[in-house]
Amino acid sequence: MFRSEYADVTPVELPIHEAVLARAAEFGDTPALIDGTDGTTLTYEQLDRFHRRVAAGLAEAGVRKGDVLALHSPNTIAFPTAFYAATRAGASVTTVHPLATAEEFGKQLKDAAARWIVTVSPLLETARGAAEIAGGVREIFVCDSAPGHRSLIDMLASTAPEPAVDIDPAEDVAALPYSSGTTGVPKGVMLTHRQIATNLAQLQPAITAGPGDRILAVLPFFHIYGLTALMNAPLRQGATVVVLPRFDLETFLAAIQNHRITGLYVAPPIVLALAKHPLVAQYDLSSLRHVISAAAPLDASLAAACSQRLGLPPVGQAYGMTELSPGTHVVPLDAMNEAPPGTVGKLIAGTEMRIVSLDDPGKDLAPGESGEILIRGPQIMKGYLGRPDATAALIDEDGWLHTGDVGHTDEGGWLFVVDRVKELIKYKGFQVAPAELEALLLTHPGIADAAVIGVYNEDGNEVPHAFVVRQPSAPELTEGEVMMYVAEQVAPYKRVRHVTFIDGVPRAASGKILRRELRTAHKEPT
């Protein structure tokens, strides 16, 4: 068993809005959030006051403890206000991908039994469609303004009393992001106030920040990585978060230069751009002090090329998953020069790990031996919403969460993730469940059977590759038709990028798809 070198942390028994904003009065006029495109700024005092007024407005509208509110928005400076207002009003927040189709959004609303939606006017049509599909949604609010919809801006003028909700941090769910876990379709991950807040305390000794630090938030807040590393953690420590709604390289580089960004928390595709794109040379990035990459594996040579080009310490990595609130490992900021290339870091405070044999799951392995990574700690999720069997399949009776990832440590305790047991595809940090795409493919009248695996394209991104068995009645079905069929029904990051037609999908006697045979028998495109 591996234990963290850091001292254990006391579980944080606070609602997440109080855990993050407890020092807002102390930070006062320090900029908390800056719109990276137009410079609009919210101070800590304003963020604290605004989220309390919006909480009063939500409560006045009928939001009650136990309700689920869907937050459906790209990154904006209003997103944190909406999130903390909802939790202060007693709601659990289910975060939604802003590019989700109405059908995908509707499934999430229905599964989560969400009664309220907060969105932005450009996404209203999708939100309305989703609400119609799901049923049960009482009202759709907007962060900005739209005819016929109450706005969070208007709630700032609310004179209603601030809600005084009795929140049990250990039991009450603060966030309900959707994750595919190790396999299967997306499931609601129940993260309590205590689990999220404690994970912030666990991360703090390794990832320090404070007033004067400026973090660029380009990865989405709806994703647990963005929610933690780019919103909750820096705001808890008094740093300034510069917000961008999406990744555009020129806008991203300009924001680093103009706002004197000191820290970047990114995914591998952004590291690739920083390492190789000619535009980088046109901007002054000298304010940067560190870069950390997570959400997907980062090649060690790419990390080295990025740090060398920027004149920075080596790019650090972090590791975790939504079900872990999300962090378990990180390369500490004060150890970036000594971390071995390719490591995802060391165990954060209060966290334990086992690495067990793939052939004999009861056998613990020594440093240098690769096996499945198991995690235990206070950040482990409460469970999957409405899916006790899926929860029990992931977390054993002794409290160990089976990550599905394969890795090993060196003698110094640094973890290296080398492969994964799980079938999940990670496209630019976003999760794509093969089972979800396979189910969709099988609804096509010309498809008899289908399997999906992840393959790597020329940019080093893992993309969905479908293996399709044509119906005898559809011998002319083409790759383009299959890809278009999927593209019309899913968010862009879930699209099938390659199709291979085969005579039959290899399966075990149990019916389980033998994906490894597909990888072996069919050469991946280069």
XYZ file of C-alpha atoms in Angstrom:
526
model
C 0.000 0.000 0.000
C 1.243 3.467 -0.890
C 0.451 6.438 1.364
C 0.836 10.151 0.757
C 3.984 11.827 2.059
C 1.863 14.800 3.112
C 0.179 15.027 6.488
C -3.454 13.960 6.540
C -6.052 16.689 6.242
C -9.094 17.077 8.428
C -12.291 16.598 6.383
C -13.771 19.983 5.519
C -17.222 20.088 7.059
C -18.481 23.101 5.120
C -20.833 23.696 2.205
C -18.752 24.224 -0.924
C -19.715 27.895 -1.277
C -18.460 28.578 2.246
C -15.350 26.431 1.809
C -14.388 28.428 -1.296
C -15.558 31.923 -0.362
C -14.806 31.925 3.374
C -12.020 34.476 2.870
C -13.848 36.669 0.345
C -14.052 39.592 2.784
C -10.311 39.323 3.426
C -9.540 39.403 -0.315
C -12.057 42.242 -0.785
C -11.189 44.324 -3.846
C -8.793 41.714 -5.275
C -10.060 40.685 -8.720
C -11.640 37.253 -8.430
C -12.836 36.811 -12.022
C -11.875 38.654 -15.194
C -13.483 38.127 -18.604
C -10.462 37.401 -20.774
C -12.099 38.863 -23.878
C -13.597 42.166 -22.705
C -11.921 42.701 -19.321
C -15.109 42.758 -17.214
C -14.011 42.158 -13.618
C -15.666 40.834 -10.468
C -13.881 41.383 -7.169
C -14.064 38.909 -4.306
C -16.434 41.240 -2.481
C -18.725 41.346 -5.534
C -18.613 37.581 -6.104
C -19.567 36.972 -2.483
C -22.361 39.558 -2.521
C -23.667 38.595 -5.972
C -23.906 34.868 -5.306
C -25.825 35.565 -2.070
C -28.328 37.812 -3.893
C -28.789 35.288 -6.702
C -29.287 32.554 -4.078
C -32.055 34.702 -2.596
C -33.584 35.120 -6.059
C -33.451 31.382 -6.736
C -35.009 30.604 -3.372
C -37.740 33.159 -4.035
C -38.402 31.444 -7.381
C -38.906 28.142 -5.572
C -35.508 26.412 -5.534
C -35.368 24.210 -2.450
C -32.954 21.863 -0.714
C -32.806 18.570 -2.570
C -33.629 20.097 -5.955
C -31.272 19.545 -8.869
C -30.343 22.562 -10.967
C -28.704 22.064 -14.376
C -25.974 24.614 -15.158
C -25.673 24.738 -18.944
C -23.134 27.322 -19.999
C -19.707 27.863 -21.490
C -17.115 29.474 -19.235
C -18.208 32.975 -18.227
C -17.585 35.113 -15.161
C -21.239 34.413 -14.254
C -20.709 30.638 -14.021
C -19.192 30.630 -10.505
C -21.897 33.009 -9.261
C -24.584 30.670 -10.589
C -22.894 27.589 -9.130
C -22.395 28.973 -5.618
C -25.840 30.610 -5.615
C -27.472 27.276 -6.440
C -25.597 25.391 -3.712
C -26.346 28.149 -1.180
C -30.033 27.789 -2.072
C -29.681 24.077 -1.250
C -29.648 22.650 -4.765
C -27.304 20.072 -6.244
C -25.741 21.335 -9.474
C -25.522 19.033 -12.472
C -23.116 20.588 -14.948
C -23.902 20.154 -18.644
C -21.635 20.270 -21.692
C -22.581 23.454 -23.589
C -22.259 21.565 -26.889
C -24.631 18.782 -25.851
C -27.540 18.184 -28.189
C -31.076 18.633 -26.886
C -31.393 14.825 -26.791
C -28.199 14.363 -24.749
C -29.104 17.225 -22.423
C -32.634 15.862 -22.070
C -31.344 12.435 -21.001
C -29.192 14.049 -18.327
C -32.070 16.212 -17.078
C -34.348 13.205 -16.827
C -31.783 10.972 -15.144
C -30.901 13.685 -12.623
C -34.577 14.642 -12.096
C -33.521 18.260 -12.582
C -36.226 20.859 -11.909
C -34.331 23.996 -12.903
C -31.989 25.091 -15.690
C -29.568 28.007 -15.770
C -28.269 28.678 -19.270
C -27.186 31.529 -21.562
C -29.290 33.059 -24.326
C -27.335 31.519 -27.267
C -28.100 28.043 -25.853
C -31.746 28.652 -25.017
C -33.138 26.681 -27.945
C -31.199 23.581 -26.883
C -32.217 24.046 -23.238
C -35.887 24.402 -24.169
C -35.726 21.288 -26.331
C -34.038 19.347 -23.551
C -36.635 20.466 -21.001
C -39.411 19.340 -23.318
C -37.797 15.923 -23.779
C -37.168 15.401 -20.054
C -40.300 16.889 -18.528
C -40.360 18.059 -14.941
C -38.369 21.274 -15.472
C -40.126 24.133 -13.670
C -38.211 27.073 -15.100
C -35.269 28.038 -17.299
C -33.220 30.993 -16.079
C -30.551 32.814 -18.082
C -27.254 34.287 -16.931
C -27.556 37.193 -19.393
C -30.976 38.237 -20.750
C -33.659 36.771 -22.982
C -37.341 37.643 -23.492
C -39.636 35.552 -21.338
C -36.918 34.266 -19.013
C -35.845 35.504 -15.616
C -32.213 36.580 -15.519
C -29.595 36.117 -12.830
C -28.660 39.747 -13.466
C -32.148 40.814 -12.368
C -31.813 38.649 -9.255
C -28.915 40.820 -8.101
C -31.553 43.379 -7.157
C -33.579 40.851 -5.164
C -34.658 42.025 -1.730
C -35.693 38.527 -0.680
C -33.983 37.156 2.434
C -30.829 35.144 1.888
C -31.761 31.458 2.203
C -30.665 29.766 5.416
C -30.453 26.143 4.355
C -29.354 23.392 6.720
C -26.742 21.590 4.634
C -25.103 18.365 5.801
C -21.693 18.505 4.054
C -21.106 14.784 4.523
C -24.377 13.658 2.952
C -25.748 16.424 0.732
C -24.683 16.395 -2.909
C -23.122 19.641 -4.123
C -22.211 18.642 -7.673
C -23.636 15.996 -9.984
C -21.351 15.848 -13.020
C -21.916 13.038 -15.492
C -19.187 10.504 -16.154
C -18.992 7.189 -17.927
C -16.773 5.791 -15.188
C -14.761 2.874 -16.469
C -17.426 1.668 -18.902
C -20.958 2.283 -20.018
C -23.206 5.242 -20.600
C -22.871 8.496 -18.609
C -23.897 8.284 -14.967
C -24.489 11.006 -12.389
C -21.535 11.179 -10.003
C -22.724 12.257 -6.554
C -20.061 14.496 -5.015
C -20.900 15.833 -1.585
C -19.913 19.235 -0.257
C -17.380 17.558 2.042
C -15.811 15.465 -0.699
C -15.207 18.420 -3.031
C -14.102 20.780 -0.264
C -11.781 18.193 1.288
C -10.183 17.490 -2.082
C -9.327 21.205 -2.315
C -7.646 20.993 1.088
C -5.792 17.843 -0.027
C -4.446 19.578 -3.121
C -3.409 22.821 -1.446
C -0.015 21.735 -0.008
C 1.132 20.679 -3.484
C -0.568 23.373 -5.575
C -0.249 26.631 -3.702
C -1.762 29.891 -4.941
C -2.756 33.248 -3.575
C -3.338 36.933 -4.337
C -1.082 37.933 -7.206
C -1.415 34.585 -8.950
C -3.369 34.712 -12.191
C -4.857 31.495 -13.569
C -6.264 31.221 -17.113
C -9.521 29.253 -17.223
C -9.926 27.938 -20.747
C -10.797 24.332 -19.912
C -14.526 24.101 -19.202
C -15.921 24.695 -15.721
C -18.599 22.037 -16.365
C -15.840 19.386 -16.335
C -14.677 18.374 -12.849
C -11.056 19.273 -13.730
C -12.050 22.819 -14.657
C -14.469 23.090 -11.748
C -11.695 22.195 -9.292
C -8.431 23.467 -10.777
C -9.748 26.589 -12.501
C -12.646 27.689 -10.294
C -12.833 26.299 -6.751
C -9.123 25.947 -5.943
C -7.878 29.375 -7.081
C -10.916 31.214 -5.696
C -10.442 29.485 -2.340
C -6.910 30.900 -2.131
C -7.412 34.439 -3.395
C -5.961 34.076 -6.878
C -7.442 35.813 -9.925
C -9.159 33.656 -12.550
C -9.154 34.980 -16.124
C -12.016 33.313 -17.981
C -12.217 32.343 -21.651
C -15.361 30.744 -23.134
C -13.512 28.370 -25.453
C -10.046 27.527 -26.719
C -8.854 29.654 -29.608
C -5.057 29.752 -29.803
C -4.680 33.455 -30.633
C -7.171 34.531 -27.960
C -5.515 32.163 -25.484
C -2.018 33.509 -26.141
C -3.232 37.107 -26.071
C -4.876 36.499 -22.689
C -1.633 35.112 -21.248
C 0.245 38.158 -22.517
C -2.286 40.871 -21.680
C -3.393 39.556 -18.286
C 0.090 38.405 -17.208
C -1.055 34.863 -16.482
C 1.179 33.026 -14.004
C -0.263 29.493 -14.102
C -1.834 27.274 -16.739
C -3.909 24.148 -16.078
C -4.498 22.560 -19.464
C -4.975 19.312 -21.385
C -2.440 17.715 -23.770
C -3.750 19.328 -27.001
C -2.924 22.765 -25.565
C 0.547 21.564 -24.543
C 0.994 20.425 -28.154
C 0.043 23.881 -29.445
C 2.392 25.613 -27.017
C 5.211 23.300 -28.040
C 4.833 23.466 -31.809
C 2.584 26.220 -33.148
C 4.410 29.159 -34.822
C 1.955 31.694 -33.341
C 3.440 31.140 -29.874
C 6.584 33.054 -30.836
C 4.543 36.210 -31.485
C 3.411 36.640 -27.864
C 5.107 37.546 -24.604
C 4.491 34.598 -22.302
C 7.208 35.554 -19.802
C 4.707 35.926 -16.929
C 4.122 32.145 -16.845
C 5.654 30.299 -13.913
C 4.215 26.816 -14.383
C 2.100 24.607 -16.642
C 0.202 21.537 -15.423
C -1.542 19.115 -17.761
C -4.249 16.621 -16.838
C -7.470 14.986 -18.131
C -5.592 12.717 -20.571
C -2.101 11.164 -20.867
C 0.713 13.536 -21.857
C 3.710 12.278 -23.796
C 6.958 12.996 -21.913
C 8.808 14.261 -25.000
C 5.958 16.655 -25.816
C 6.019 17.953 -22.238
C 9.765 18.539 -22.516
C 9.410 20.355 -25.840
C 6.783 22.672 -24.351
C 8.782 23.561 -21.241
C 11.961 24.095 -23.269
C 10.226 26.434 -25.696
C 8.620 28.477 -22.922
C 11.717 28.515 -20.732
C 9.798 27.022 -17.811
C 10.260 24.182 -15.351
C 9.107 20.863 -16.828
C 5.384 20.625 -17.515
C 3.796 18.877 -14.549
C 0.966 16.414 -14.684
C -1.939 15.516 -12.413
C -4.166 12.464 -12.188
C -7.659 11.708 -11.004
C -11.175 11.068 -12.232
C -14.611 12.567 -11.741
C -15.446 9.869 -9.191
C -12.496 11.101 -7.094
C -13.650 14.724 -6.806
C -11.276 14.553 -8.876
C -7.665 14.643 -7.683
C -5.361 11.945 -6.298
C -1.938 12.754 -7.766
C -0.079 15.858 -8.885
C 3.471 16.976 -9.505
C 3.944 19.539 -6.697
C 4.846 23.026 -7.859
C 7.958 23.008 -5.696
C 9.136 19.675 -7.141
C 8.640 20.191 -10.868
C 12.372 20.178 -11.594
C 12.956 16.899 -9.772
C 9.946 14.922 -11.042
C 10.925 12.167 -13.481
C 9.687 12.660 -17.083
C 6.248 11.213 -17.758
C 5.058 10.950 -14.155
C 1.536 12.069 -13.220
C 2.796 12.985 -9.758
C 2.685 11.825 -6.172
C -0.243 11.034 -3.911
C -1.899 14.140 -2.491
C -2.579 14.484 1.238
C -4.810 11.923 2.901
C -4.821 9.524 -0.053
C -3.839 5.850 -0.244
C -3.096 3.732 -3.320
C -2.647 0.093 -4.197
C -1.383 -1.314 -7.480
C -2.721 -4.826 -7.973
C -2.016 -7.573 -10.451
C -4.281 -7.732 -13.494
C -4.166 -11.527 -13.339
C -4.533 -11.819 -9.559
C -6.436 -8.744 -8.279
C -5.717 -9.695 -4.667
C -1.971 -9.437 -5.186
C -0.284 -6.116 -4.455
C 2.655 -5.227 -6.693
C 5.980 -3.659 -5.843
C 7.420 -0.438 -7.334
C 8.250 -0.937 -11.001
C 5.521 -3.537 -11.547
C 2.457 -2.458 -13.537
C -1.073 -3.258 -12.431
C -4.466 -1.680 -11.847
C -4.474 1.502 -9.768
C -6.768 1.446 -6.711
C -7.436 4.579 -4.653
C -8.834 5.160 -1.162
C -9.453 8.500 0.487
C -12.038 11.055 1.646
C -12.480 12.358 -1.908
C -14.144 9.178 -3.219
C -17.649 9.900 -4.512
C -20.796 9.094 -2.585
C -21.858 6.919 -5.518
C -23.540 6.895 -8.907
C -27.016 8.402 -8.804
C -29.629 5.636 -8.835
C -27.068 2.978 -9.763
C -26.004 1.054 -6.639
C -24.760 -1.888 -8.701
C -22.451 0.333 -10.786
C -21.219 1.959 -7.575
C -20.486 -1.424 -5.992
C -18.658 -2.540 -9.129
C -16.316 0.447 -8.848
C -15.786 0.718 -5.078
C -15.115 -2.487 -3.143
C -16.168 -3.348 0.405
C -12.917 -1.996 1.835
C -13.439 1.396 0.244
C -10.948 0.997 -2.612
C -11.987 2.581 -5.899
C -10.842 0.526 -8.897
C -9.795 3.122 -11.469
C -9.447 0.824 -14.464
C -6.099 2.470 -15.203
C -2.844 0.542 -15.343
C 0.294 2.041 -13.856
C 3.361 1.641 -11.677
C 5.434 3.698 -9.293
C 9.177 4.152 -9.081
C 11.118 3.842 -5.847
C 10.482 7.526 -5.116
C 6.707 7.105 -5.149
C 6.106 8.831 -8.490
C 3.188 7.293 -10.405
C 3.287 6.484 -14.112
C 0.055 5.630 -15.921
C 0.936 3.305 -18.778
C -2.326 1.923 -20.108
C -5.890 1.378 -19.063
C -8.169 -1.518 -18.474
C -11.222 0.535 -19.096
C -12.696 1.034 -22.515
C -13.407 4.729 -22.169
C -12.131 6.945 -24.973
C -10.676 10.319 -23.952
C -10.865 12.847 -26.753
C -9.032 16.036 -25.719
C -9.916 15.301 -22.107
C -13.627 14.690 -22.783
C -15.034 11.255 -22.056
C -16.591 9.264 -24.861
C -18.276 5.998 -23.928
C -18.015 3.334 -26.659
C -21.245 1.754 -25.382
C -23.143 4.987 -26.015
C -21.904 5.238 -29.605
C -22.493 1.536 -30.223
C -26.079 1.855 -29.032
C -26.593 4.788 -31.383
C -25.022 3.005 -34.347
C -27.328 0.049 -33.854
C -30.348 2.321 -34.395
C -29.275 2.803 -38.036
C -31.389 0.527 -40.230
C -28.368 -0.415 -42.350
C -26.180 -1.530 -39.450
C -26.363 -5.073 -38.099
C -23.684 -4.803 -35.423
C -21.029 -2.338 -34.309
C -18.105 -1.872 -31.946
C -16.163 1.275 -31.120
C -12.600 1.642 -29.890
C -10.263 4.575 -29.437
C -7.400 5.067 -31.860
C -4.806 7.828 -32.006
C -4.767 10.236 -34.931
C -1.818 12.145 -36.351
C -2.195 14.860 -33.689
C -1.908 12.350 -30.859
C -5.584 12.646 -29.893
C -7.618 9.533 -29.149
C -10.674 9.441 -31.427
C -13.599 7.027 -31.841
C -13.157 4.396 -34.562
C -16.265 2.373 -35.402
C -16.203 -1.187 -36.710
C -19.491 -1.769 -38.499
C -21.274 -4.857 -39.796
C -23.627 -3.933 -42.658
C -27.134 -5.332 -42.875
C -27.516 -7.616 -45.932
C -30.076 -5.109 -47.177
C -27.554 -2.233 -47.068
C -24.460 -3.384 -48.968
C -23.777 0.154 -50.229
C -23.606 1.808 -46.804
C -20.563 4.112 -46.792
C -18.151 5.424 -44.177
C -19.425 8.956 -44.769
C -23.037 7.962 -44.191
C -22.170 6.259 -40.899
C -20.134 9.226 -39.639
C -22.856 11.702 -40.626
C -25.545 9.617 -38.903
C -23.640 9.798 -35.633
C -22.589 13.437 -36.050
C -26.190 14.583 -36.387
C -27.076 13.137 -32.970
C -24.117 13.753 -30.669
C -21.899 16.584 -29.448
C -18.886 17.260 -31.715
C -16.361 15.616 -29.407
C -18.256 12.287 -29.595
C -18.250 12.020 -33.390
C -16.928 8.870 -35.024
C -13.785 9.794 -36.962
C -13.070 6.492 -38.745
C -15.214 3.568 -39.905
C -14.072 0.084 -40.872
C -16.586 -2.400 -42.295
C -16.171 -5.957 -41.015
C -17.996 -9.273 -41.356
C -18.600 -9.740 -37.633
C -17.814 -8.163 -34.268
C -15.559 -10.417 -32.167
C -17.252 -11.280 -28.883
C -16.645 -13.484 -25.866
C -19.166 -16.175 -24.894
C -20.685 -13.672 -22.474
C -21.373 -11.325 -25.378
C -18.674 -8.847 -24.336
C -16.965 -7.192 -27.294
C -13.332 -8.262 -27.628
C -11.917 -4.819 -28.344
C -8.330 -5.978 -28.066
C -8.883 -8.254 -31.073
C -10.135 -5.279 -33.051
C -7.017 -3.304 -32.141
C -4.776 -6.199 -33.102
C -6.514 -7.205 -36.325
C -7.017 -3.723 -37.726
C -4.103 -1.377 -38.115
C -4.805 2.033 -36.622
C -4.777 4.939 -39.115
C -1.674 7.128 -39.068
